[in-house]
C-alpha cells in the first residue's frame, strides 16, 4: 500500500491532482514558459489584491504598474497573528499550518491552501525521483531533530513509521551514539540518508575514524541528501568518500517550497514550476544572472497566504545559463543576518570567517565541530567540541588565516566544550553576529 500518498489524501491534500498539474507544467515548451510564468504571477497577485486584506494593506501605498513595483515582503511584515494574514476564503480550519524554524531571527506561523501544499509534495516527489527514490517504498535514514516532550516525540515517531523513515536523534552525537547509528545500517536496508548537514558530517567523520565506507555496510544505500545548513566542498567530499554514494544539496524553505535541488550533473536546479525566484540588490532593484544579491521568492499557487516577492533572508547568485524554464542557482552565499561587519568598515559574509577557520580546524581530528559568534566588531568567539584543547600552533594558524583573508587586529577567543548545543529543530548555526 502507498502509505505516504494515502496519508496525504486522508489529510485532505489532493496529491493526485497536484501531480497531474505538475506534469502539465513540465510539459510546457521552453519557448512558451515565460508566458506561463507571467500569467501565473499575475493570477496570484490579482487574487491577493482582491481577497487578502493584509496584502491590500501591504501594497496600499504603492502604485503597481510592473511586477518590480510590488513591495518586497519581509519576515518582519509577517509578525502578526496568522488569522489576520489569511485570504478571505480561508480560515485556520481549512489550511495547512506550520511555523518556520526561526533561524532568520523572525520565526512566524504560516499557512498554505491544501492544493498548494500538495504541489509542494509533488515537487519533492519529482526531485527525489531523479535519484530513484519513492517516498512510498524507499526507506529513509533521517538525521533531524525531534520534540523531546512526550506527546510531540511519539507523534513524530508515528509519522516516521507511516512515512517509511527511521529517525536518528541528533541532539547527542558522541561516539557511543554514532556507534548505535552505524549498527542500524547493518540491519536496515536504507535507500537514502536525509537531514541536516552538520549532523550527517559528524557521522561521516566517525566512519572515517573507523575506516568504514557505509555503502559496504548497507549495500541498498543510493544517495545522501543534505539540507538546511551550508555544504562546503570539503564536507561534500568527506561524505561521498565515507558513504560511497552521491551527495545531493537541497535548498528549501518550509513556508515556500523546495527552492533548488542538485541534479545528477550537480547543477542546482531552481524550482520554476511552483516558485518565481529573483535576485535583487540592497535597494530592491532586480539584478541580472551572475550578480550576487538577496533572494526574493514568490509562491505561484498559495491562495491562502501571500508570499509574493518575499525576502527569504538569503544571499545568492543565479547562473547566467538560466532561462524562464531551466534556471539554476549558481551559488548560495548565506543568510543576510550572517554578515560580519569589521572595524575597518569591511562587510563580509559570516560564513567566509567560518570557512577560513574550518580549513585549519578540520586538520585536527580532535575537533568534532565548531561555531563562531561575533560578540564585538573586533571580537569573535570560536566554540568547539573536542576532547582536548586546540594546540597553540593551530590557534596561531587560525589567527594568521583570519588576518590574511579578512583583516588584522581581530581578537579570537577559543572555547572548548564537550558538545555543541543545537536549536530545538536540531539545526546548528555555524556563524552568528551579535553586533
mmCIF file of C-alpha atoms in Angstrom, residues 95-285:
data_model
loop_
_atom_site.group_PDB
_atom_site.id
_atom_site.type_symbol
_atom_site.label_atom_id
_atom_site.label_comp_id
_atom_site.label_asym_id
_atom_site.label_seq_id
_atom_site.Cartn_x
_atom_site.Cartn_y
_atom_site.Cartn_z
ATOM 1 C CA UNK A 95 -5.493 25.296 5.538
ATOM 2 C CA UNK A 96 -2.161 23.612 6.212
ATOM 3 C CA UNK A 97 -0.443 25.401 9.123
ATOM 4 C CA UNK A 98 3.185 25.233 10.211
ATOM 5 C CA UNK A 99 5.857 27.502 11.592
ATOM 6 C CA UNK A 100 9.337 28.487 10.460
ATOM 7 C CA UNK A 101 12.404 27.398 12.412
ATOM 8 C CA UNK A 102 13.327 30.956 13.393
ATOM 9 C CA UNK A 103 16.892 30.641 12.076
ATOM 10 C CA UNK A 104 16.488 34.086 10.492
ATOM 11 C CA UNK A 105 15.630 35.680 13.816
ATOM 12 C CA UNK A 106 11.980 36.210 12.744
ATOM 13 C CA UNK A 107 10.006 32.988 13.393
ATOM 14 C CA UNK A 108 6.349 33.028 12.393
ATOM 15 C CA UNK A 109 3.369 30.787 11.746
ATOM 16 C CA UNK A 110 2.347 30.419 8.099
ATOM 17 C CA UNK A 111 -0.369 28.736 6.054
ATOM 18 C CA UNK A 112 -0.820 27.113 2.657
ATOM 19 C CA UNK A 113 -4.051 26.130 0.993
ATOM 20 C CA UNK A 114 -4.302 22.377 0.576
ATOM 21 C CA UNK A 115 -3.680 22.290 -3.155
ATOM 22 C CA UNK A 116 -0.572 24.446 -2.715
ATOM 23 C CA UNK A 117 0.765 22.078 -0.062
ATOM 24 C CA UNK A 118 0.025 19.107 -2.325
ATOM 25 C CA UNK A 119 2.054 20.841 -5.062
ATOM 26 C CA UNK A 120 4.927 21.144 -2.579
ATOM 27 C CA UNK A 121 4.900 17.389 -2.094
ATOM 28 C CA UNK A 122 4.563 16.772 -5.839
ATOM 29 C CA UNK A 123 7.773 18.781 -6.392
ATOM 30 C CA UNK A 124 9.591 16.877 -3.635
ATOM 31 C CA UNK A 125 8.474 13.520 -5.077
ATOM 32 C CA UNK A 126 9.651 14.619 -8.507
ATOM 33 C CA UNK A 127 13.114 15.756 -7.403
ATOM 34 C CA UNK A 128 13.804 12.768 -5.174
ATOM 35 C CA UNK A 129 12.689 10.614 -8.085
ATOM 36 C CA UNK A 130 15.711 11.852 -10.050
ATOM 37 C CA UNK A 131 17.737 9.520 -7.817
ATOM 38 C CA UNK A 132 15.391 6.554 -7.916
ATOM 39 C CA UNK A 133 13.666 7.350 -4.612
ATOM 40 C CA UNK A 134 9.979 6.787 -3.879
ATOM 41 C CA UNK A 135 8.503 8.114 -0.611
ATOM 42 C CA UNK A 136 6.101 5.173 -0.503
ATOM 43 C CA UNK A 137 8.751 2.478 -0.706
ATOM 44 C CA UNK A 138 12.259 3.908 -0.125
ATOM 45 C CA UNK A 139 13.493 3.674 3.472
ATOM 46 C CA UNK A 140 14.950 6.947 4.751
ATOM 47 C CA UNK A 141 17.685 7.338 7.374
ATOM 48 C CA UNK A 142 16.527 10.651 8.831
ATOM 49 C CA UNK A 143 19.032 12.924 10.623
ATOM 50 C CA UNK A 144 16.641 15.531 12.022
ATOM 51 C CA UNK A 145 15.602 16.965 15.359
ATOM 52 C CA UNK A 146 12.592 15.651 17.256
ATOM 53 C CA UNK A 147 10.416 17.203 20.003
ATOM 54 C CA UNK A 148 11.607 15.978 23.393
ATOM 55 C CA UNK A 149 8.267 16.334 25.183
ATOM 56 C CA UNK A 150 6.406 13.012 25.302
ATOM 57 C CA UNK A 151 3.402 13.796 23.088
ATOM 58 C CA UNK A 152 5.416 15.541 20.376
ATOM 59 C CA UNK A 153 8.047 12.804 20.464
ATOM 60 C CA UNK A 154 5.600 9.933 19.913
ATOM 61 C CA UNK A 155 3.645 11.901 17.319
ATOM 62 C CA UNK A 156 6.818 12.269 15.222
ATOM 63 C CA UNK A 157 7.700 8.597 15.712
ATOM 64 C CA UNK A 158 4.263 7.549 14.449
ATOM 65 C CA UNK A 159 4.630 9.872 11.438
ATOM 66 C CA UNK A 160 8.055 8.373 10.742
ATOM 67 C CA UNK A 161 6.578 4.871 10.813
ATOM 68 C CA UNK A 162 3.969 5.667 8.159
ATOM 69 C CA UNK A 163 6.389 7.812 6.144
ATOM 70 C CA UNK A 164 8.843 4.922 5.809
ATOM 71 C CA UNK A 165 11.715 6.587 7.643
ATOM 72 C CA UNK A 166 13.887 5.837 10.668
ATOM 73 C CA UNK A 167 14.848 8.941 12.671
ATOM 74 C CA UNK A 168 18.263 9.273 14.287
ATOM 75 C CA UNK A 169 18.026 11.689 17.213
ATOM 76 C CA UNK A 170 20.772 14.277 16.686
ATOM 77 C CA UNK A 171 20.917 16.172 19.982
ATOM 78 C CA UNK A 172 23.576 13.864 21.407
ATOM 79 C CA UNK A 173 26.244 12.900 18.908
ATOM 80 C CA UNK A 174 29.028 11.353 20.950
ATOM 81 C CA UNK A 175 30.911 8.307 19.682
ATOM 82 C CA UNK A 176 28.687 5.889 21.610
ATOM 83 C CA UNK A 177 25.578 7.282 19.908
ATOM 84 C CA UNK A 178 27.248 7.305 16.496
ATOM 85 C CA UNK A 179 28.191 3.644 17.010
ATOM 86 C CA UNK A 180 24.492 2.940 17.632
ATOM 87 C CA UNK A 181 23.663 4.816 14.407
ATOM 88 C CA UNK A 182 26.124 2.657 12.477
ATOM 89 C CA UNK A 183 24.622 -0.533 13.936
ATOM 90 C CA UNK A 184 21.260 0.361 12.400
ATOM 91 C CA UNK A 185 22.830 0.453 8.931
ATOM 92 C CA UNK A 186 23.934 -3.160 9.380
ATOM 93 C CA UNK A 187 20.373 -4.413 9.909
ATOM 94 C CA UNK A 188 18.178 -1.938 7.987
ATOM 95 C CA UNK A 189 18.100 -1.665 4.175
ATOM 96 C CA UNK A 190 18.196 2.136 3.967
ATOM 97 C CA UNK A 191 17.775 3.630 0.491
ATOM 98 C CA UNK A 192 18.938 7.134 1.382
ATOM 99 C CA UNK A 193 20.132 9.497 4.086
ATOM 100 C CA UNK A 194 18.330 12.821 4.543
ATOM 101 C CA UNK A 195 18.915 15.560 7.097
ATOM 102 C CA UNK A 196 20.965 18.406 8.486
ATOM 103 C CA UNK A 197 24.458 18.788 7.055
ATOM 104 C CA UNK A 198 26.320 19.217 10.363
ATOM 105 C CA UNK A 199 24.860 16.061 11.951
ATOM 106 C CA UNK A 200 25.496 13.941 8.871
ATOM 107 C CA UNK A 201 29.038 15.332 8.707
ATOM 108 C CA UNK A 202 29.706 14.173 12.277
ATOM 109 C CA UNK A 203 28.547 10.679 11.339
ATOM 110 C CA UNK A 204 30.863 10.704 8.296
ATOM 111 C CA UNK A 205 33.802 11.775 10.485
ATOM 112 C CA UNK A 206 33.072 8.879 12.820
ATOM 113 C CA UNK A 207 33.076 6.480 9.854
ATOM 114 C CA UNK A 208 36.382 7.937 8.646
ATOM 115 C CA UNK A 209 37.909 7.373 12.091
ATOM 116 C CA UNK A 210 36.748 3.734 11.942
ATOM 117 C CA UNK A 211 37.858 3.400 8.297
ATOM 118 C CA UNK A 212 34.340 2.346 7.244
ATOM 119 C CA UNK A 213 32.565 3.057 3.946
ATOM 120 C CA UNK A 214 28.815 2.965 4.636
ATOM 121 C CA UNK A 215 27.836 1.549 1.242
ATOM 122 C CA UNK A 216 29.757 -1.625 2.112
ATOM 123 C CA UNK A 217 27.821 -1.927 5.355
ATOM 124 C CA UNK A 218 24.471 -1.013 3.741
ATOM 125 C CA UNK A 219 24.547 -2.022 0.034
ATOM 126 C CA UNK A 220 20.995 -0.701 -0.556
ATOM 127 C CA UNK A 221 22.108 2.906 0.047
ATOM 128 C CA UNK A 222 21.697 5.067 -3.076
ATOM 129 C CA UNK A 223 22.209 8.710 -2.141
ATOM 130 C CA UNK A 224 22.634 11.222 0.687
ATOM 131 C CA UNK A 225 20.548 14.423 0.602
ATOM 132 C CA UNK A 226 21.586 17.276 2.899
ATOM 133 C CA UNK A 227 19.527 20.326 3.745
ATOM 134 C CA UNK A 228 19.107 23.423 5.956
ATOM 135 C CA UNK A 229 22.809 24.149 6.560
ATOM 136 C CA UNK A 230 25.713 25.138 4.312
ATOM 137 C CA UNK A 231 27.513 22.317 2.487
ATOM 138 C CA UNK A 232 31.167 23.138 1.825
ATOM 139 C CA UNK A 233 33.105 21.331 -0.958
ATOM 140 C CA UNK A 234 35.395 19.602 1.556
ATOM 141 C CA UNK A 235 32.400 18.355 3.525
ATOM 142 C CA UNK A 236 30.739 17.024 0.382
ATOM 143 C CA UNK A 237 33.937 15.161 -0.500
ATOM 144 C CA UNK A 238 34.118 13.685 3.002
ATOM 145 C CA UNK A 239 30.505 12.475 2.839
ATOM 146 C CA UNK A 240 30.943 10.919 -0.615
ATOM 147 C CA UNK A 241 34.154 9.179 0.471
ATOM 148 C CA UNK A 242 32.644 7.722 3.642
ATOM 149 C CA UNK A 243 29.147 6.940 2.376
ATOM 150 C CA UNK A 244 30.178 5.677 -1.058
ATOM 151 C CA UNK A 245 27.149 7.330 -2.711
ATOM 152 C CA UNK A 246 26.429 10.729 -4.354
ATOM 153 C CA UNK A 247 25.717 13.661 -2.038
ATOM 154 C CA UNK A 248 22.910 15.987 -3.146
ATOM 155 C CA UNK A 249 22.383 19.515 -1.843
ATOM 156 C CA UNK A 250 18.808 20.625 -1.224
ATOM 157 C CA UNK A 251 17.717 24.215 -0.598
ATOM 158 C CA UNK A 252 14.221 24.973 0.577
ATOM 159 C CA UNK A 253 12.014 26.940 2.955
ATOM 160 C CA UNK A 254 9.104 25.422 4.839
ATOM 161 C CA UNK A 255 6.873 28.437 4.203
ATOM 162 C CA UNK A 256 7.503 28.206 0.450
ATOM 163 C CA UNK A 257 8.618 25.006 -1.161
ATOM 164 C CA UNK A 258 11.696 23.140 -2.286
ATOM 165 C CA UNK A 259 13.605 26.024 -3.925
ATOM 166 C CA UNK A 260 16.593 24.311 -5.532
ATOM 167 C CA UNK A 261 17.800 20.726 -5.826
ATOM 168 C CA UNK A 262 21.013 19.372 -7.315
ATOM 169 C CA UNK A 263 20.614 17.056 -10.278
ATOM 170 C CA UNK A 264 22.902 14.202 -11.283
ATOM 171 C CA UNK A 265 25.163 16.682 -13.087
ATOM 172 C CA UNK A 266 25.497 18.617 -9.760
ATOM 173 C CA UNK A 267 23.608 21.608 -11.206
ATOM 174 C CA UNK A 268 21.457 23.343 -8.596
ATOM 175 C CA UNK A 269 18.136 23.314 -10.448
ATOM 176 C CA UNK A 270 15.687 26.001 -9.352
ATOM 177 C CA UNK A 271 12.031 25.172 -8.874
ATOM 178 C CA UNK A 272 10.394 27.177 -11.659
ATOM 179 C CA UNK A 273 7.200 25.119 -11.523
ATOM 180 C CA UNK A 274 5.702 26.489 -8.289
ATOM 181 C CA UNK A 275 8.012 29.418 -7.489
ATOM 182 C CA UNK A 276 9.361 32.549 -9.144
ATOM 183 C CA UNK A 277 12.861 33.479 -7.954
ATOM 184 C CA UNK A 278 14.541 36.871 -8.308
ATOM 185 C CA UNK A 279 17.871 38.290 -7.141
ATOM 186 C CA UNK A 280 17.775 41.951 -6.040
ATOM 187 C CA UNK A 281 20.268 44.479 -4.703
ATOM 188 C CA UNK A 282 20.060 46.253 -1.341
ATOM 189 C CA UNK A 283 17.618 48.774 -2.842
ATOM 190 C CA UNK A 284 15.331 46.092 -4.277
ATOM 191 C CA UNK A 285 16.385 46.530 -7.912
#
